[in-house]
Short mmCIF file of C-alpha atoms in Angstrom, two decimals:
data_model
loop_
_atom_site.label_atom_id
_atom_site.label_comp_id
_atom_site.label_asym_id
_atom_site.label_seq_id
_atom_site.Cartn_x
_atom_site.Cartn_y
_atom_site.Cartn_z
CA MET S 1 88.89 64.82 50.31
CA GLU S 2 86.33 66.21 47.90
CA THR S 3 87.70 68.86 45.55
CA THR S 4 85.31 71.29 43.93
CA THR S 5 85.12 74.88 42.84
CA GLN S 6 81.58 75.17 44.14
CA THR S 7 81.17 77.69 46.94
CA GLY S 8 79.59 76.29 50.07
CA THR S 9 76.86 78.05 52.01
CA TRP S 10 76.11 78.63 55.68
CA ARG S 11 72.91 76.68 55.21
CA GLU S 12 74.87 73.65 54.07
CA LEU S 13 77.44 73.92 56.87
CA LEU S 14 74.72 74.21 59.52
CA GLY S 15 72.44 71.66 57.85
CA ARG S 16 71.82 68.07 58.87
CA THR S 17 74.94 66.61 57.25
CA TYR S 18 77.69 68.84 58.60
CA ALA S 19 76.11 70.56 61.62
CA PRO S 20 77.29 67.87 64.11
CA VAL S 21 80.88 68.22 62.87
CA ALA S 22 80.62 72.01 63.00
CA VAL S 23 79.31 71.79 66.56
CA VAL S 24 82.37 69.80 67.66
CA LEU S 25 84.92 72.03 65.90
CA ALA S 26 83.31 75.29 67.04
CA GLY S 27 82.21 73.97 70.43
CA GLY S 28 85.72 73.05 71.47
CA VAL S 29 87.04 76.52 70.65
CA LEU S 30 84.03 78.15 72.34
CA MET S 31 84.69 76.20 75.55
CA GLU S 32 88.29 77.40 75.55
CA ALA S 33 87.35 81.02 74.75
CA SER S 34 84.38 81.41 77.09
CA ASN S 35 86.19 79.67 79.95
CA VAL S 36 88.74 82.50 80.11
CA TYR S 37 86.05 85.12 80.75
CA LEU S 38 83.90 82.83 82.85
CA THR S 39 86.78 82.41 85.28
CA THR S 40 87.85 86.06 85.40
CA SER S 41 84.24 87.06 86.12
CA LEU S 42 84.03 84.54 88.96
CA LEU S 43 87.47 85.12 90.50
CA PRO S 44 86.38 87.67 93.13
CA THR S 45 83.68 85.22 94.26
CA ILE S 46 86.06 82.24 94.17
CA VAL S 47 88.78 83.98 96.18
CA GLY S 48 86.18 85.19 98.65
CA ASP S 49 85.10 81.60 99.21
CA ILE S 50 88.32 79.52 99.22
CA GLY S 51 90.92 82.25 99.81
CA GLY S 52 94.19 82.69 97.96
CA ALA S 53 94.02 86.36 96.98
CA GLY S 54 97.80 86.36 96.64
CA PHE S 55 97.52 83.77 93.88
CA TYR S 56 94.96 85.76 91.91
CA ALA S 57 97.10 86.09 88.77
CA TRP S 58 98.17 82.46 88.94
CA THR S 59 94.71 81.32 87.89
CA MET S 60 95.32 82.84 84.47
CA THR S 61 99.03 82.01 84.31
CA ALA S 62 98.52 78.32 85.05
CA PHE S 63 95.85 78.11 82.37
CA LEU S 64 97.90 79.94 79.73
CA VAL S 65 101.18 78.11 80.32
CA ALA S 66 99.41 74.76 80.02
CA SER S 67 97.69 75.99 76.85
CA VAL S 68 101.07 76.98 75.35
CA ILE S 69 102.48 73.53 76.04
CA SER S 70 99.52 71.62 74.63
CA SER S 71 99.21 73.89 71.58
CA MET S 72 102.73 72.77 70.63
CA LEU S 73 101.60 69.15 70.76
CA VAL S 74 98.42 69.36 68.66
CA SER S 75 99.94 68.25 65.37
CA ARG S 76 101.96 65.51 67.04
CA ILE S 77 98.97 64.06 68.90
CA LEU S 78 96.77 64.32 65.81
CA THR S 79 99.38 62.51 63.71
CA THR S 80 100.22 59.73 66.15
CA ARG S 81 96.80 59.16 67.76
CA GLY S 82 94.32 60.14 65.07
CA SER S 83 91.43 62.58 65.20
CA LEU S 84 89.08 60.54 67.40
CA VAL S 85 91.55 59.88 70.20
CA ALA S 86 92.91 63.43 69.96
CA TYR S 87 89.46 64.98 70.46
CA LEU S 88 88.43 62.55 73.18
CA LEU S 89 91.69 63.31 74.99
CA ALA S 90 91.16 67.07 74.64
CA PHE S 91 87.57 67.08 75.90
CA GLY S 92 88.41 64.52 78.58
CA VAL S 93 91.31 66.53 79.97
CA PHE S 94 89.32 69.77 79.84
CA GLY S 95 86.40 68.12 81.65
CA ALA S 96 88.72 66.64 84.28
CA GLY S 97 90.27 70.05 84.92
CA SER S 98 86.81 71.61 85.24
CA LEU S 99 85.81 68.90 87.74
CA ILE S 100 88.94 69.49 89.82
CA ALA S 101 88.23 73.23 89.84
CA ALA S 102 84.59 72.71 90.81
CA ALA S 103 85.54 70.50 93.76
CA SER S 104 88.49 72.62 94.95
CA PRO S 105 88.70 72.99 98.75
CA GLY S 106 91.45 75.60 98.42
CA ILE S 107 93.39 77.69 95.96
CA GLY S 108 96.13 75.09 95.42
CA VAL S 109 93.74 72.48 94.07
CA PHE S 110 91.93 75.14 92.06
CA LEU S 111 95.20 76.14 90.35
CA ALA S 112 95.89 72.50 89.53
CA GLY S 113 92.44 72.28 87.96
CA ARG S 114 93.10 75.41 85.92
CA ALA S 115 96.36 73.94 84.61
CA VAL S 116 94.61 70.73 83.56
CA GLN S 117 91.84 72.81 81.97
CA GLY S 118 94.42 74.84 80.08
CA PHE S 119 96.11 71.75 78.70
CA GLY S 120 92.82 70.42 77.38
CA GLY S 121 91.77 73.86 76.15
CA GLY S 122 94.97 74.35 74.16
CA LEU S 123 94.32 71.04 72.41
CA LEU S 124 90.70 71.97 71.68
CA ALA S 125 91.62 75.33 70.18
CA GLY S 126 94.30 73.78 67.98
CA LEU S 127 92.15 70.86 66.83
CA GLY S 128 89.31 73.21 65.93
CA TYR S 129 91.49 74.66 63.17
CA ALA S 130 93.56 71.59 62.31
CA LEU S 131 90.58 69.38 61.43
CA ILE S 132 88.63 71.78 59.21
CA GLN S 133 90.28 70.42 56.07
CA ARG S 134 89.79 66.81 57.11
CA ALA S 135 86.27 67.01 58.49
CA LEU S 136 84.61 69.26 55.89
CA PRO S 137 84.52 69.30 52.07
CA GLU S 138 86.68 71.93 50.41
CA ARG S 139 83.73 74.13 49.47
CA LEU S 140 83.02 74.60 53.22
CA TRP S 141 86.57 75.29 54.41
CA ALA S 142 86.21 79.07 54.40
CA LYS S 143 82.84 78.97 56.18
CA GLY S 144 84.20 76.45 58.70
CA ALA S 145 87.23 78.62 59.46
CA ALA S 146 85.00 81.67 59.88
CA LEU S 147 82.70 79.78 62.25
CA VAL S 148 85.58 78.53 64.39
CA SER S 149 87.22 81.99 64.52
CA ALA S 150 83.90 83.59 65.45
CA MET S 151 83.78 81.50 68.63
CA TRP S 152 86.41 83.73 70.22
CA GLY S 153 84.06 86.68 69.83
CA VAL S 154 81.08 84.66 71.06
CA GLY S 155 83.15 83.65 74.09
CA ASN S 156 83.55 87.36 74.90
CA LEU S 157 79.79 87.46 75.55
CA VAL S 158 79.00 83.96 76.83
CA GLY S 159 81.82 83.85 79.39
CA PRO S 160 81.07 87.10 81.25
CA ALA S 161 77.31 86.53 81.05
CA ALA S 162 77.55 83.03 82.54
CA GLY S 163 80.23 83.94 85.07
CA GLY S 164 78.43 87.09 86.14
CA ALA S 165 75.12 85.27 86.52
CA PHE S 166 76.64 82.60 88.77
CA GLY S 167 78.63 85.23 90.64
CA GLU S 168 75.46 87.22 91.37
CA VAL S 169 74.13 84.32 93.45
CA GLY S 170 77.54 83.35 94.85
CA MET S 171 77.51 79.91 93.18
CA TRP S 172 80.76 79.48 91.31
CA ARG S 173 81.15 75.69 91.58
CA PRO S 174 78.08 74.86 89.42
CA ALA S 175 79.57 77.00 86.65
CA PHE S 176 82.52 74.62 86.37
CA GLY S 177 80.18 71.67 86.80
CA ILE S 178 78.33 72.74 83.66
CA LEU S 179 81.64 72.70 81.77
CA VAL S 180 82.13 69.08 82.87
CA ALA S 181 78.69 68.15 81.56
CA LEU S 182 79.25 69.94 78.25
CA ALA S 183 82.60 68.21 77.76
CA ALA S 184 80.95 64.83 78.36
CA VAL S 185 78.17 65.55 75.86
CA LEU S 186 80.64 66.66 73.20
CA MET S 187 82.72 63.52 73.72
CA ILE S 188 79.64 61.49 72.81
CA VAL S 189 79.11 63.64 69.72
CA VAL S 190 82.77 63.24 68.74
CA VAL S 191 82.48 59.44 68.66
CA ARG S 192 79.49 59.71 66.34
CA VAL S 193 80.54 62.40 63.87
CA ILE S 194 84.30 63.11 63.69
CA PRO S 195 85.94 61.51 60.62
CA ARG S 196 88.73 59.13 61.60
CA THR S 197 92.20 60.08 60.40
CA GLU S 198 95.08 57.69 59.87
CA ARG S 199 97.83 57.35 62.42
CA SER S 200 101.50 57.64 61.54
CA ALA S 201 104.85 58.32 63.15
CA SER S 202 105.59 61.98 63.83
CA SER S 203 108.64 63.45 62.12
CA SER S 204 108.87 66.44 64.45
CA ALA S 205 110.59 66.28 67.82
CA VAL S 206 109.01 67.73 70.94
CA PRO S 207 110.80 71.02 71.84
CA GLY S 208 111.28 69.81 75.40
CA VAL S 209 114.13 72.11 76.46
CA SER S 210 112.38 75.18 75.11
CA LEU S 211 109.13 74.32 76.87
CA VAL S 212 110.92 73.69 80.18
CA LEU S 213 112.77 77.02 79.95
CA LEU S 214 109.59 78.88 79.00
CA THR S 215 107.52 77.30 81.78
CA ALA S 216 110.25 77.96 84.36
CA ALA S 217 110.54 81.59 83.25
CA VAL S 218 106.81 82.23 83.61
CA ALA S 219 106.75 80.34 86.93
CA MET S 220 109.49 82.53 88.38
CA VAL S 221 107.67 85.72 87.39
CA SER S 222 104.54 84.27 89.00
CA ILE S 223 106.48 83.49 92.18
CA ALA S 224 107.47 87.16 92.31
CA SER S 225 103.80 87.96 92.94
CA ILE S 226 103.61 85.93 96.17
CA VAL S 227 107.00 86.38 97.85
CA PRO S 228 107.51 89.30 100.26
CA ALA S 229 107.83 92.60 98.40
CA GLY S 230 111.37 93.88 98.08
CA LEU S 231 114.55 91.89 97.48
CA ALA S 232 112.74 88.56 97.00
CA THR S 233 110.44 90.07 94.38
CA GLY S 234 113.33 91.60 92.47
CA LEU S 235 115.35 88.38 92.61
CA ALA S 236 112.44 86.29 91.30
CA LEU S 237 111.90 88.76 88.44
CA VAL S 238 115.60 88.73 87.52
CA VAL S 239 115.68 84.93 87.49
CA GLY S 240 112.48 84.84 85.42
CA LEU S 241 113.87 87.29 82.87
CA GLY S 242 117.14 85.34 82.76
CA LEU S 243 115.27 82.13 82.00
CA GLY S 244 113.34 83.98 79.30
CA ALA S 245 116.63 85.10 77.75
CA ALA S 246 117.89 81.51 77.94
CA PHE S 247 114.77 80.39 76.10
CA VAL S 248 115.47 82.84 73.26
CA ALA S 249 119.15 81.85 73.12
CA HIS S 250 118.24 78.16 72.94
CA GLU S 251 115.65 78.80 70.22
CA ARG S 252 118.28 80.39 67.99
CA THR S 253 120.23 77.14 67.63
CA ALA S 254 117.87 74.33 68.69
CA LYS S 255 116.90 71.63 66.19
CA ALA S 256 113.60 71.12 68.01
CA ALA S 257 112.28 74.63 68.61
CA VAL S 258 108.98 76.36 69.40
CA LEU S 259 109.50 79.25 66.97
CA PRO S 260 110.25 78.85 63.25
CA ARG S 261 113.97 78.76 62.53
CA VAL S 262 113.61 81.68 60.09
CA THR S 263 112.72 83.93 63.03
CA PHE S 264 116.37 84.62 63.73
CA ALA S 265 117.57 84.81 60.13
CA ARG S 266 119.23 88.03 59.04
CA GLY S 267 117.22 90.34 56.83
CA THR S 268 113.78 89.10 57.85
CA ALA S 269 111.13 91.22 59.56
CA LEU S 270 109.71 88.22 61.39
CA LYS S 271 111.35 89.08 64.71
CA TRP S 272 109.67 92.51 64.57
CA VAL S 273 106.34 90.87 63.77
CA TYR S 274 106.66 88.61 66.80
CA LEU S 275 107.73 91.48 69.06
CA THR S 276 104.66 93.45 67.99
CA VAL S 277 102.42 90.44 68.60
CA GLY S 278 103.98 90.06 72.03
CA VAL S 279 103.31 93.69 72.90
CA LEU S 280 99.68 93.44 71.81
CA ALA S 281 99.27 90.25 73.81
CA PHE S 282 100.58 92.07 76.87
CA GLY S 283 97.42 94.15 76.89
CA ILE S 284 95.42 90.99 77.50
CA GLY S 285 97.28 90.47 80.78
CA THR S 286 95.18 93.17 82.43
CA GLU S 287 91.90 91.29 81.91
CA ALA S 288 92.15 89.03 84.95
CA PHE S 289 92.10 92.06 87.28
CA ILE S 290 89.59 94.32 85.52
CA PRO S 291 86.51 92.59 87.06
CA LEU S 292 88.18 92.92 90.47
CA PHE S 293 88.77 96.64 89.96
CA GLY S 294 85.19 97.02 88.76
CA GLN S 295 83.78 95.42 91.89
CA GLU S 296 86.20 96.89 94.43
CA LEU S 297 86.40 100.44 93.06
CA GLY S 298 83.21 100.83 91.05
CA GLY S 299 80.89 98.78 93.23
CA LEU S 300 79.73 96.90 90.12
CA SER S 301 77.78 93.67 90.35
CA PRO S 302 79.62 90.49 89.29
CA LEU S 303 77.65 90.50 86.03
CA LEU S 304 78.58 94.06 85.05
CA ALA S 305 82.15 93.60 86.25
CA GLY S 306 82.40 90.50 84.07
CA PHE S 307 81.34 92.43 80.98
CA LEU S 308 83.79 95.19 81.93
CA GLY S 309 86.54 92.58 81.92
CA ALA S 310 85.51 91.46 78.43
CA ALA S 311 85.30 94.99 76.99
CA LEU S 312 88.92 94.89 75.84
CA SER S 313 88.51 91.60 73.98
CA LEU S 314 85.18 92.70 72.57
CA GLY S 315 86.89 95.75 71.07
CA TRP S 316 89.56 93.47 69.66
CA SER S 317 87.05 91.06 68.10
CA LEU S 318 84.83 93.70 66.51
CA SER S 319 87.56 96.01 65.22
CA GLN S 320 89.50 93.29 63.46
CA THR S 321 86.47 92.41 61.30
CA VAL S 322 86.65 95.96 59.94
CA SER S 323 90.43 96.26 59.83
CA ALA S 324 90.84 93.02 57.89
CA SER S 325 89.22 94.65 54.85
CA ALA S 326 91.98 97.27 54.57
CA ASN S 327 94.31 96.52 51.66
CA GLN S 328 95.93 99.81 50.66
CA PRO S 329 99.61 99.77 51.69
CA GLY S 330 99.54 103.19 53.36
CA VAL S 331 96.46 102.33 55.40
CA VAL S 332 97.91 98.99 56.48
CA ARG S 333 101.14 100.64 57.64
CA ARG S 334 99.17 103.13 59.74
CA LEU S 335 97.09 100.35 61.26
CA LEU S 336 100.20 98.37 62.20
CA VAL S 337 101.82 101.29 64.00
CA GLY S 338 98.56 102.75 65.29
CA GLY S 339 97.50 99.49 66.94
CA PRO S 340 100.02 99.52 69.82
CA ALA S 341 99.57 103.30 70.15
CA LEU S 342 95.78 103.00 70.54
CA LEU S 343 96.24 100.15 73.03
CA ALA S 344 98.54 102.39 75.08
CA ILE S 345 96.13 105.35 74.95
CA GLY S 346 93.17 103.18 75.98
CA LEU S 347 94.96 101.63 78.96
CA ALA S 348 96.35 105.00 80.08
CA ALA S 349 92.90 106.62 79.85
CA TYR S 350 91.32 103.78 81.81
CA SER S 351 94.01 104.18 84.47
CA ALA S 352 93.42 107.94 84.70
CA LEU S 353 89.70 107.31 85.27
CA GLN S 354 90.18 104.97 88.23
CA GLN S 355 88.43 106.24 91.37
CA HIS S 356 86.35 105.00 94.26
CA THR S 357 82.54 104.90 93.79
CA PRO S 358 82.59 106.69 90.42
CA PRO S 359 79.45 108.20 88.88
CA ALA S 360 77.70 106.37 86.05
CA VAL S 361 79.37 108.48 83.37
CA VAL S 362 82.83 107.43 84.57
CA VAL S 363 81.84 103.77 84.63
CA THR S 364 80.61 104.19 81.07
CA LEU S 365 83.97 105.68 80.14
CA TRP S 366 85.65 102.64 81.67
CA PHE S 367 83.90 100.49 79.10
CA VAL S 368 84.73 102.93 76.31
CA THR S 369 88.46 103.19 77.11
CA LEU S 370 88.86 99.43 77.47
CA PHE S 371 87.00 98.88 74.21
CA ALA S 372 89.35 101.38 72.56
CA ALA S 373 92.38 99.58 74.00
CA GLY S 374 91.09 96.31 72.57
CA ALA S 375 90.48 97.99 69.23
CA GLY S 376 94.20 98.80 69.16
CA ILE S 377 94.89 95.07 69.16
CA GLY S 378 92.19 94.38 66.59
CA ILE S 379 93.21 96.94 63.98
CA ALA S 380 96.79 95.68 63.84
CA PHE S 381 96.44 91.95 64.40
CA PRO S 382 94.96 90.81 61.05
CA HIS S 383 97.89 92.39 59.19
CA LEU S 384 100.60 90.78 61.29
CA ALA S 385 100.02 87.37 59.70
CA VAL S 386 100.32 89.03 56.29
CA ALA S 387 103.54 90.72 57.38
CA ALA S 388 104.87 87.37 58.63
CA PHE S 389 104.06 85.73 55.29
CA SER S 390 105.57 88.59 53.31
CA SER S 391 108.79 88.57 55.34
CA VAL S 392 109.73 85.04 54.20
CA ALA S 393 110.32 84.01 50.59
CA ASP S 394 109.89 80.24 50.98
CA GLU S 395 106.21 79.20 51.00
CA GLU S 396 106.59 76.40 53.56
CA GLU S 397 108.62 78.57 55.92
CA ALA S 398 106.10 81.39 55.47
CA ALA S 399 103.32 79.08 56.62
CA LYS S 400 105.33 78.19 59.74
CA ALA S 401 106.05 81.87 60.34
CA SER S 402 102.34 82.73 60.26
CA ALA S 403 101.47 79.82 62.54
CA GLY S 404 104.08 81.07 65.01
CA ILE S 405 101.97 84.17 65.67
CA ASN S 406 99.53 82.16 67.79
CA THR S 407 102.43 80.58 69.68
CA VAL S 408 104.00 83.95 70.47
CA PHE S 409 100.62 85.38 71.46
CA LEU S 410 100.05 82.60 74.00
CA MET S 411 103.58 82.89 75.40
CA ALA S 412 103.34 86.66 75.79
CA SER S 413 99.90 86.35 77.37
CA ALA S 414 101.29 83.95 79.96
CA PHE S 415 104.16 86.31 80.81
CA SER S 416 101.86 89.33 80.99
CA ALA S 417 99.41 87.56 83.30
CA ALA S 418 102.29 86.70 85.63
CA LEU S 419 103.70 90.23 85.55
CA ALA S 420 100.26 91.70 86.18
CA GLY S 421 100.11 89.77 89.44
CA VAL S 422 103.46 91.25 90.50
CA LEU S 423 102.38 94.83 89.79
CA VAL S 424 99.07 94.44 91.59
CA LYS S 425 100.91 93.06 94.63
CA LEU S 426 103.32 96.00 94.65
CA GLY S 427 100.36 98.39 94.84
CA GLU S 428 98.76 96.67 97.83
CA PRO S 429 96.97 97.27 100.12
CA SER S 430 95.44 100.07 98.03
CA VAL S 431 93.32 98.71 95.17
CA ILE S 432 93.48 102.01 93.30
CA ASP S 433 97.29 102.10 93.59
CA SER S 434 97.43 98.55 92.23
CA ALA S 435 95.20 99.56 89.31
CA HIS S 436 97.31 102.61 88.50
CA LEU S 437 100.61 100.72 88.66
CA LEU S 438 99.37 97.84 86.52
CA LEU S 439 97.74 99.99 83.85
CA TRP S 440 100.44 102.66 83.53
CA VAL S 441 103.22 100.05 83.18
CA PHE S 442 101.27 98.10 80.59
CA ALA S 443 100.39 101.32 78.72
CA ALA S 444 104.09 102.21 78.57
CA ALA S 445 104.94 98.72 77.26
CA ALA S 446 102.27 99.08 74.57
CA LEU S 447 103.67 102.45 73.52
CA LEU S 448 107.12 100.89 73.10
CA GLY S 449 105.45 98.40 70.77
CA THR S 450 105.16 101.09 68.11
CA ILE S 451 108.90 100.68 67.52
CA PRO S 452 108.89 97.07 66.24
CA ALA S 453 105.61 97.82 64.42
CA TRP S 454 107.35 100.67 62.60
CA ARG S 455 110.27 98.38 61.78
CA ILE S 456 107.82 95.98 60.09
CA THR S 457 106.63 98.73 57.77
CA ARG S 458 110.23 99.57 56.87
CA SER S 459 111.06 95.96 55.97
CA ARG S 460 112.00 95.62 52.33
CA ALA S 461 110.01 92.43 51.71
CA VAL S 462 106.86 93.75 53.35
CA ARG S 463 107.20 97.12 51.65
CA GLU S 464 107.58 95.52 48.22
CA ALA S 465 104.58 93.31 48.87
CA GLY S 466 102.55 96.37 49.77
CA GLU S 467 103.68 98.30 46.73
CA LYS S 468 102.49 95.45 44.53
CA GLN S 469 99.25 95.28 46.56
CA GLU S 470 99.74 91.57 47.11
CA LEU S 471 98.72 91.62 50.76
CA VAL S 472 96.52 88.60 51.32
CA LEU S 473 93.89 89.65 53.86
#
């Protein structure tokens, strides 16, 4: 790999030499990011066509659980199979899942397609970051990382726009067909431009037991959303929570674990960092149902409802670009604690504004409150990686601790999507009751997140790092 102190430019990255590589790295992440909002925008149309309203939340849960599993395998596949095979596998699996979804005769096949999509998408997102150092010269690493990260924000716009446009004309299948075509095109580009990496034996074991326990826990919470309300729902939730507790207990002593071993060490703030990340991720669980509420309660078109569903993530994406520049210890502490609080306020305000056939000003406030809720995630999130790094003395362990943030975020998102389905079901048949129950419960959970966020700021290691102004932002 070329080593140089020269600073690369956007013109060089997007020029003839490196543009094809940049397209693959960024394109894979964009497909994963935009697909989330494409699907949520189309879900009311999809369910109206093939049925399965009771499995509404499962479309997100299946995708997220599969993404969690595959994200844990990125480094292993990259090491043992090399970059070319890894990328071809990722795009191939994602395209196959999209094809299954496009051809679905019913909700069962559609869910299977979403799971396959999620597995491929998790690989694409991980590879987009993992190959920056191998596919680009050192002077372009920072620009490459920025480009790949920006795709999550671009997906906030592309997904709802595309999903809403197809939903307007009631044609959801071609939307997934386009994803198949794009995956095929990018596979051709991969063969031509991705640098080949060497293959070797992997030294890390697959955390099989942890993944089984985690998947089973999320599955049981998801089952709670389709069984008859009452005793069966409560039993499924209890079993799901019990499996979640078993996952945590196993992680504390397992040699092959999902979370870094230092998570459970005494005297570290890492567990509080992960709890805060989990709470912030819980806010994302509402997104699958926001387009539905917009159409059913607000009478919005699929296009507008799709953008309403993305308002929360748009607030997250834009606010974190501003928040990341904060480096004064007092400001950072307020952002960490204020993030969950703002998320709670935004969700509670959006819930309070729910009504049938609202006037335009109320619909506008829907966008504003959801954007504010997303901003709560965005103002805190950039500083959580710094807190994770500062909470561990060993450099290698600190890197693992920071990487674990993405893992926890995906796991919490999967749980929150499953729980959202349960709460919406409990509010049926009234859509407005479902909206109130979902949003108030999630707002309360977000408010509780201020407690672990406060504990982060009281951590000795993080406090000392702040006092020395050594926060790396």
